[in-house]
Tab-separated table of C-alpha atoms in Angstrom:
chain	number	residue	atom	x	y	z
A	1	MET	CA	213.063	-6.140	135.204
A	2	SER	CA	210.044	-6.581	132.905
A	3	GLU	CA	210.144	-8.736	129.770
A	4	ASP	CA	209.638	-5.778	127.414
A	5	VAL	CA	212.739	-3.993	128.754
A	6	ARG	CA	214.840	-7.065	127.963
A	7	HIS	CA	213.820	-6.877	124.304
A	8	ARG	CA	214.442	-3.185	123.695
A	9	ALA	CA	217.148	-0.677	124.488
A	10	PRO	CA	216.781	0.479	128.122
A	11	THR	CA	215.952	4.142	128.634
A	12	LEU	CA	216.505	6.736	131.346
A	13	ASP	CA	212.932	6.070	132.508
A	14	ASP	CA	213.760	2.383	132.987
A	15	VAL	CA	216.801	3.256	135.058
A	16	ALA	CA	214.734	5.720	137.107
A	17	ARG	CA	212.092	3.064	137.857
A	18	VAL	CA	214.675	0.498	138.969
A	19	ALA	CA	216.562	3.057	141.073
A	20	GLY	CA	213.427	4.573	142.559
A	21	VAL	CA	214.476	8.114	141.678
A	22	SER	CA	213.368	10.738	139.204
A	23	ARG	CA	214.383	10.734	135.546
A	24	ALA	CA	216.099	14.100	136.144
A	25	THR	CA	218.282	12.581	138.869
A	26	VAL	CA	219.328	9.742	136.568
A	27	SER	CA	220.166	12.275	133.868
A	28	ARG	CA	222.356	14.259	136.249
A	29	VAL	CA	224.294	11.136	137.284
A	30	VAL	CA	224.697	9.813	133.731
A	31	ASN	CA	225.868	13.194	132.450
A	32	GLY	CA	228.362	13.647	135.273
A	33	LYS	CA	226.624	16.617	136.865
A	34	ARG	CA	227.517	17.683	140.375
A	35	LYS	CA	225.230	18.024	143.401
A	36	VAL	CA	224.073	14.400	143.435
A	37	ALA	CA	224.551	12.669	146.790
A	38	PRO	CA	227.070	9.795	146.677
A	39	ALA	CA	224.475	7.332	147.983
A	40	VAL	CA	222.049	8.324	145.233
A	41	GLN	CA	224.803	8.059	142.611
A	42	GLU	CA	225.546	4.528	143.775
A	43	VAL	CA	221.885	3.494	143.515
A	44	VAL	CA	221.599	4.974	140.034
A	45	LEU	CA	224.798	3.340	138.821
A	46	GLU	CA	223.586	-0.026	140.118
A	47	ALA	CA	220.339	0.495	138.206
A	48	VAL	CA	222.322	1.363	135.076
A	49	ALA	CA	224.216	-1.922	135.417
A	50	THR	CA	220.985	-3.856	136.101
A	51	THR	CA	219.126	-2.482	133.110
A	52	GLY	CA	222.128	-2.436	130.774
A	53	TYR	CA	221.457	1.179	129.889
A	54	VAL	CA	224.010	2.743	127.532
A	55	PRO	CA	223.963	6.559	127.208
A	56	ASN	CA	223.314	7.714	123.665
A	57	ARG	CA	226.161	10.141	123.073
A	58	ALA	CA	224.653	11.483	119.860
A	59	ALA	CA	221.335	12.243	121.533
A	60	ARG	CA	223.122	13.746	124.506
A	61	SER	CA	225.061	16.023	122.175
A	62	LEU	CA	221.831	17.401	120.743
A	63	VAL	CA	220.723	18.382	124.250
A	64	THR	CA	224.007	19.533	125.752
A	65	ARG	CA	225.547	20.854	122.513
A	66	ARG	CA	228.729	19.006	123.490
A	67	THR	CA	230.615	16.284	121.688
A	68	GLY	CA	232.576	14.813	124.582
A	69	THR	CA	235.800	15.352	122.633
A	70	VAL	CA	238.525	17.993	122.528
A	71	ALA	CA	241.046	18.561	119.764
A	72	VAL	CA	244.684	18.122	120.783
A	73	VAL	CA	246.418	20.173	118.110
A	74	VAL	CA	250.147	20.063	117.386
A	75	SER	CA	250.908	22.992	115.128
A	76	GLY	CA	254.041	23.812	113.178
A	77	ALA	CA	255.756	20.470	113.744
A	78	GLU	CA	258.165	19.610	110.944
A	79	PRO	CA	258.131	16.077	109.478
A	80	ALA	CA	261.032	13.865	110.458
A	81	PRO	CA	263.210	12.962	107.461
A	82	ASP	CA	263.170	9.447	105.979
A	83	ASP	CA	260.699	7.974	108.475
A	84	GLY	CA	258.439	6.702	105.694
A	85	LEU	CA	255.410	8.170	107.415
A	86	HIS	CA	256.276	11.893	107.411
A	87	LEU	CA	255.359	12.121	111.068
A	88	PRO	CA	256.435	15.209	113.033
A	89	ARG	CA	259.668	15.074	114.988
A	90	LEU	CA	257.685	16.050	118.050
A	91	LEU	CA	255.946	12.657	118.138
A	92	ALA	CA	259.319	11.042	118.839
A	93	ASP	CA	260.126	13.567	121.583
A	94	PRO	CA	259.426	12.347	125.145
A	95	PHE	CA	258.064	15.828	125.863
A	96	PHE	CA	255.103	15.205	123.572
A	97	GLY	CA	254.321	11.825	125.120
A	98	ARG	CA	254.290	13.400	128.577
A	99	VAL	CA	251.922	16.158	127.429
A	100	VAL	CA	249.454	13.866	125.656
A	101	GLY	CA	249.561	11.263	128.416
A	102	SER	CA	248.636	13.925	130.950
A	103	PHE	CA	245.811	15.181	128.705
A	104	VAL	CA	244.350	11.672	128.522
A	105	ARG	CA	244.601	11.100	132.271
A	106	SER	CA	242.991	14.473	133.016
A	107	LEU	CA	240.147	14.197	130.501
A	108	ARG	CA	239.169	10.563	131.024
A	109	PRO	CA	237.432	11.001	134.412
A	110	HIS	CA	235.159	13.567	132.742
A	111	ASP	CA	234.258	11.179	129.897
A	112	VAL	CA	236.008	13.513	127.464
A	113	HIS	CA	238.322	12.119	124.813
A	114	PRO	CA	241.191	13.750	122.878
A	115	VAL	CA	241.323	13.822	119.082
A	116	LEU	CA	244.918	14.277	117.887
A	117	MET	CA	245.262	16.730	114.980
A	118	LEU	CA	248.561	17.610	113.308
A	119	ALA	CA	248.663	21.080	111.756
A	120	ASP	CA	251.916	21.064	109.802
A	121	GLY	CA	250.865	23.282	106.908
A	122	ASP	CA	248.225	25.694	105.620
A	123	GLU	CA	245.818	22.988	104.451
A	124	ALA	CA	246.110	21.063	107.726
A	125	ARG	CA	245.450	24.273	109.668
A	126	ARG	CA	242.326	24.915	107.578
A	127	GLN	CA	241.104	21.425	108.415
A	128	VAL	CA	241.648	22.005	112.139
A	129	VAL	CA	239.791	25.322	112.027
A	130	SER	CA	236.868	23.787	110.112
A	131	TYR	CA	236.731	20.880	112.552
A	132	LEU	CA	236.337	23.273	115.467
A	133	ARG	CA	234.107	25.773	113.689
A	134	PHE	CA	231.560	23.106	112.742
A	135	GLY	CA	231.312	21.859	116.300
A	136	ASN	CA	233.115	18.530	116.013
A	137	ALA	CA	234.976	19.169	119.276
A	138	ASP	CA	234.158	21.162	122.384
A	139	GLY	CA	237.475	23.013	122.389
A	140	ALA	CA	241.167	22.793	121.612
A	141	LEU	CA	244.376	22.143	123.527
A	142	LEU	CA	247.071	23.661	121.338
A	143	VAL	CA	250.796	22.888	121.359
A	144	SER	CA	252.380	25.327	118.917
A	145	THR	CA	256.054	25.341	118.007
A	146	HIS	CA	256.665	28.495	115.958
A	147	ALA	CA	256.368	32.196	116.738
A	148	ASP	CA	254.670	33.055	113.448
A	149	ASP	CA	252.000	30.373	113.780
A	150	PRO	CA	248.592	31.839	112.750
A	151	LEU	CA	246.609	29.013	114.371
A	152	PRO	CA	246.076	30.538	117.844
A	153	GLU	CA	244.261	33.500	116.288
A	154	GLN	CA	242.385	31.254	113.870
A	155	LEU	CA	241.147	29.022	116.683
A	156	LEU	CA	240.026	32.056	118.671
A	157	ALA	CA	237.916	33.112	115.693
A	158	THR	CA	235.984	29.808	115.831
A	159	GLY	CA	234.523	30.805	119.196
A	160	ARG	CA	235.512	27.451	120.714
A	161	PRO	CA	237.410	27.388	124.031
A	162	THR	CA	241.157	27.154	123.437
A	163	VAL	CA	244.087	26.756	125.814
A	164	LEU	CA	247.720	27.014	124.698
A	165	PHE	CA	250.821	25.252	125.947
A	166	ALA	CA	253.183	28.230	126.389
A	167	ARG	CA	252.624	31.946	126.187
A	168	PRO	CA	251.591	33.124	122.720
A	169	PRO	CA	254.287	35.145	120.922
A	170	ARG	CA	251.803	37.974	120.297
A	171	PRO	CA	249.305	39.306	122.850
A	172	LEU	CA	246.028	37.422	122.374
A	173	PRO	CA	242.899	37.007	124.524
A	174	VAL	CA	243.546	33.285	124.984
A	175	SER	CA	244.282	31.162	128.045
A	176	TYR	CA	247.680	29.539	128.363
A	177	VAL	CA	249.873	27.512	130.689
A	178	ASP	CA	253.632	27.992	130.772
A	179	VAL	CA	256.791	27.661	132.837
A	180	ALA	CA	258.929	30.680	133.738
A	181	ASN	CA	261.545	29.840	131.116
A	182	ALA	CA	263.834	32.814	131.732
A	183	ASP	CA	263.843	32.135	135.470
A	184	GLY	CA	264.790	28.511	134.834
A	185	ALA	CA	267.694	29.575	132.643
A	186	ARG	CA	268.855	31.949	135.377
A	187	LEU	CA	268.924	28.996	137.784
A	188	ALA	CA	271.188	27.166	135.339
A	189	ALA	CA	273.522	30.174	134.963
A	190	HIS	CA	273.933	30.677	138.699
A	191	HIS	CA	274.559	26.977	139.249
A	192	LEU	CA	277.322	26.851	136.631
A	193	LEU	CA	278.989	30.011	137.969
A	194	ASP	CA	278.672	28.881	141.587
A	195	ARG	CA	280.512	25.655	140.797
A	196	GLY	CA	283.388	27.715	139.341
A	197	CYS	CA	282.778	27.711	135.592
A	198	ARG	CA	284.408	30.702	133.879
A	199	THR	CA	283.845	30.185	130.147
A	200	VAL	CA	280.235	29.234	129.598
A	201	GLY	CA	278.258	28.711	126.394
A	202	VAL	CA	274.688	27.885	125.376
A	203	VAL	CA	273.105	25.385	123.023
A	204	SER	CA	269.806	27.143	122.431
A	205	GLY	CA	266.627	25.841	120.915
A	206	PRO	CA	265.321	27.259	117.620
A	207	LEU	CA	265.005	30.982	118.203
A	208	ASP	CA	261.670	31.247	116.403
A	209	VAL	CA	260.278	29.360	119.416
A	210	LEU	CA	259.444	31.814	122.196
A	211	ALA	CA	260.471	29.441	124.999
A	212	ALA	CA	263.914	28.979	123.441
A	213	ARG	CA	264.388	32.744	123.154
A	214	ASP	CA	263.288	33.257	126.747
A	215	ARG	CA	265.755	30.638	127.967
A	216	LEU	CA	268.650	32.172	126.065
A	217	ASP	CA	267.757	35.701	127.186
A	218	GLY	CA	267.321	34.649	130.812
A	219	PHE	CA	270.661	32.843	130.829
A	220	ARG	CA	272.511	35.776	129.282
A	221	ASP	CA	270.847	38.203	131.673
A	222	ALA	CA	271.986	36.203	134.714
A	223	MET	CA	275.501	35.894	133.327
A	224	ALA	CA	275.696	39.634	132.605
A	225	ARG	CA	274.600	40.460	136.143
A	226	ARG	CA	277.598	38.499	137.359
A	227	GLY	CA	280.103	40.144	135.036
A	228	HIS	CA	280.051	37.849	132.018
A	229	ALA	CA	279.355	40.217	129.141
A	230	TYR	CA	279.656	37.662	126.338
A	231	VAL	CA	278.096	34.196	126.205
A	232	PRO	CA	278.624	32.282	122.943
A	233	SER	CA	275.643	30.303	121.700
A	234	VAL	CA	274.782	27.911	118.879
A	235	GLU	CA	271.221	27.174	117.810
A	236	GLY	CA	269.840	23.632	117.780
A	237	ASN	CA	266.373	22.268	117.027
A	238	PHE	CA	265.609	20.220	120.157
A	239	THR	CA	266.953	16.925	118.724
A	240	VAL	CA	269.860	14.765	119.884
A	241	GLU	CA	271.650	15.251	116.580
A	242	SER	CA	271.373	19.036	116.695
A	243	GLY	CA	272.653	19.072	120.270
A	244	GLU	CA	275.709	17.100	119.237
A	245	ALA	CA	276.407	19.324	116.217
A	246	ALA	CA	275.888	22.531	118.216
A	247	MET	CA	278.215	21.314	120.960
A	248	LEU	CA	280.954	20.620	118.431
A	249	GLU	CA	280.496	24.108	116.985
A	250	LEU	CA	280.689	25.664	120.448
A	251	LEU	CA	283.958	23.838	121.120
A	252	ARG	CA	285.370	25.216	117.866
A	253	THR	CA	284.441	28.800	118.747
A	254	ALA	CA	285.243	28.546	122.468
A	255	PRO	CA	287.843	25.777	122.955
A	256	GLY	CA	288.311	26.758	126.607
A	257	LEU	CA	284.666	26.100	127.423
A	258	ASP	CA	284.146	24.675	130.917
A	259	GLY	CA	280.358	24.970	131.241
A	260	VAL	CA	277.349	24.760	128.939
A	261	PHE	CA	273.628	25.316	129.298
A	262	VAL	CA	271.547	23.258	126.843
A	263	SER	CA	267.990	24.371	126.157
A	264	ASN	CA	266.430	20.906	126.509
A	265	ASP	CA	267.483	17.507	127.832
A	266	VAL	CA	267.300	15.767	124.459
A	267	MET	CA	269.883	18.148	122.980
A	268	ALA	CA	271.913	17.811	126.175
A	269	GLN	CA	272.178	14.077	125.480
A	270	GLY	CA	273.798	14.900	122.153
A	271	ALA	CA	276.030	17.543	123.755
A	272	VAL	CA	277.348	15.080	126.341
A	273	HIS	CA	278.065	12.569	123.577
A	274	ALA	CA	279.966	15.198	121.576
A	275	LEU	CA	282.037	16.178	124.617
A	276	ARG	CA	282.916	12.539	125.261
A	277	GLU	CA	283.942	12.079	121.611
A	278	GLN	CA	286.231	15.118	121.948
A	279	GLY	CA	287.879	13.691	125.064
A	280	ARG	CA	286.173	16.164	127.447
A	281	ARG	CA	285.055	14.713	130.761
A	282	VAL	CA	281.633	15.690	132.150
A	283	PRO	CA	281.568	17.402	134.607
A	284	ASP	CA	285.327	17.520	135.332
A	285	ASP	CA	286.245	19.382	132.148
A	286	VAL	CA	282.863	20.725	131.051
A	287	ALA	CA	279.778	20.958	133.282
A	288	VAL	CA	276.430	20.494	131.509
A	289	VAL	CA	272.968	21.690	132.576
A	290	GLY	CA	269.839	20.824	130.594
A	291	PHE	CA	266.212	21.912	130.715
A	292	ASP	CA	262.972	19.882	131.151
A	293	ASP	CA	263.860	17.087	133.608
A	294	SER	CA	262.676	14.568	131.038
A	295	PRO	CA	263.506	10.832	130.939
A	296	ALA	CA	266.425	11.756	128.662
A	297	GLY	CA	268.071	13.416	131.635
A	298	THR	CA	268.162	10.271	133.760
A	299	LEU	CA	269.304	8.121	130.819
A	300	THR	CA	272.272	10.391	130.062
A	301	ARG	CA	275.626	9.318	131.521
A	302	PRO	CA	276.486	11.045	133.735
A	303	ALA	CA	272.925	11.727	134.841
A	304	LEU	CA	271.924	15.216	133.804
A	305	THR	CA	271.644	18.234	136.053
A	306	THR	CA	268.627	20.031	134.622
A	307	VAL	CA	265.894	22.588	135.160
A	308	ARG	CA	262.585	20.904	135.834
A	309	GLN	CA	259.624	21.924	133.697
A	310	PRO	CA	256.579	20.247	135.310
A	311	VAL	CA	255.136	19.084	131.991
A	312	GLU	CA	252.522	16.697	133.396
A	313	GLU	CA	251.170	19.290	135.825
A	314	MET	CA	251.134	21.923	133.098
A	315	ALA	CA	249.183	19.708	130.697
A	316	ALA	CA	246.744	18.737	133.450
A	317	GLU	CA	246.158	22.413	134.186
A	318	MET	CA	245.502	23.054	130.491
A	319	ALA	CA	242.861	20.349	130.484
A	320	ARG	CA	241.293	21.724	133.672
A	321	LEU	CA	241.090	25.252	132.275
A	322	LEU	CA	239.535	24.003	129.049
A	323	LEU	CA	236.957	21.810	130.798
A	324	GLU	CA	236.053	24.735	133.042
A	325	GLN	CA	235.322	26.899	129.998
A	326	VAL	CA	233.329	24.113	128.332
A	327	GLU	CA	231.321	23.478	131.501
A	328	THR	CA	230.491	27.110	132.233
A	329	GLY	CA	230.176	28.263	128.640
A	330	GLU	CA	232.194	31.349	129.578
A	331	PRO	CA	235.298	32.259	127.523
A	332	ARG	CA	237.376	33.089	130.594
A	333	VAL	CA	240.899	34.174	129.655
A	334	THR	CA	243.499	33.291	132.245
A	335	SER	CA	247.082	32.078	132.600
A	336	ARG	CA	249.060	29.799	134.875
A	337	VAL	CA	252.845	30.071	134.967
A	338	PHE	CA	254.717	27.350	136.859
A	339	ASP	CA	257.988	27.920	138.688
A	340	PRO	CA	261.019	25.942	137.451
A	341	VAL	CA	263.209	23.960	139.838
A	342	LEU	CA	266.884	23.082	139.481
A	343	VAL	CA	267.472	19.312	139.751
A	344	VAL	CA	271.110	18.647	140.579
A	345	ARG	CA	272.557	15.341	139.417
A	346	ASP	CA	276.025	14.367	138.196
A	347	SER	CA	276.679	16.409	135.027
A	348	ALA	CA	277.123	19.742	136.840
């Protein structure tokens, strides 16, 4: 390498000279473009290491009109009480960690980085929309928690690619990834009935969340098809504490309960605790089925029978769909709905 290169920032031309290839080939390798032979990629990457070339992301953005970032937006999450930081409850939920972890793992190989944005009010939503509208991110991965959330429509209006976790509550021309929630709840209903349960209740999630409504409706539909016209339910909010409180309320309204479907594993933890406190054995007296197949399910004693929602695969698919739109520049609207699977353990 010449003396002048050592005393200035190396350029693409320097890398091209060392590698013995064209500047265009170096650009394709550095920018992660396809259709570059593996042997050529290796030579170019060795030349990058030799010269010490560092891609100028700002300059690249001017050419590609991309930032190399995507907004990971959590919308509608309520602050947790008395945490001193006013952080959303969702950040303490293992579900959220699984989603974000999968986003990071899926985006990193493409040199794309997530920017976490919390939209827990009108002003925060305006900030998210402005961030996207002014081109600070190439698109958005949106996890929304309320049916009346205006953010999906607002993000669509920015013209930036957007992919939702879960079907939007209103028909919108936006891509989404979901699990067949009603089908999963039907699996839970049939399992409880097949093991002999006769008086079955539900601890639902908040019914302004579409997934929670779908799970309750699917469960009741399966029960009705097998002759159970009435299924008592109590609404929780996807926390351990709400699961415990809802379980106690169910026992008051249906003291003969011998089976319960709980709309997520975190609430099921609380439900199992409440049953134990009331002297009910799980599963001998009351069988319990959760939903998610999260770490909470394996930590519960007895280990939780649950409906698996493949969260990591769903989040990875969201990232793939978004990157595809960013790469092609085409606002393709599509959906991917995953099939749930019943995971039988000890609680039912």
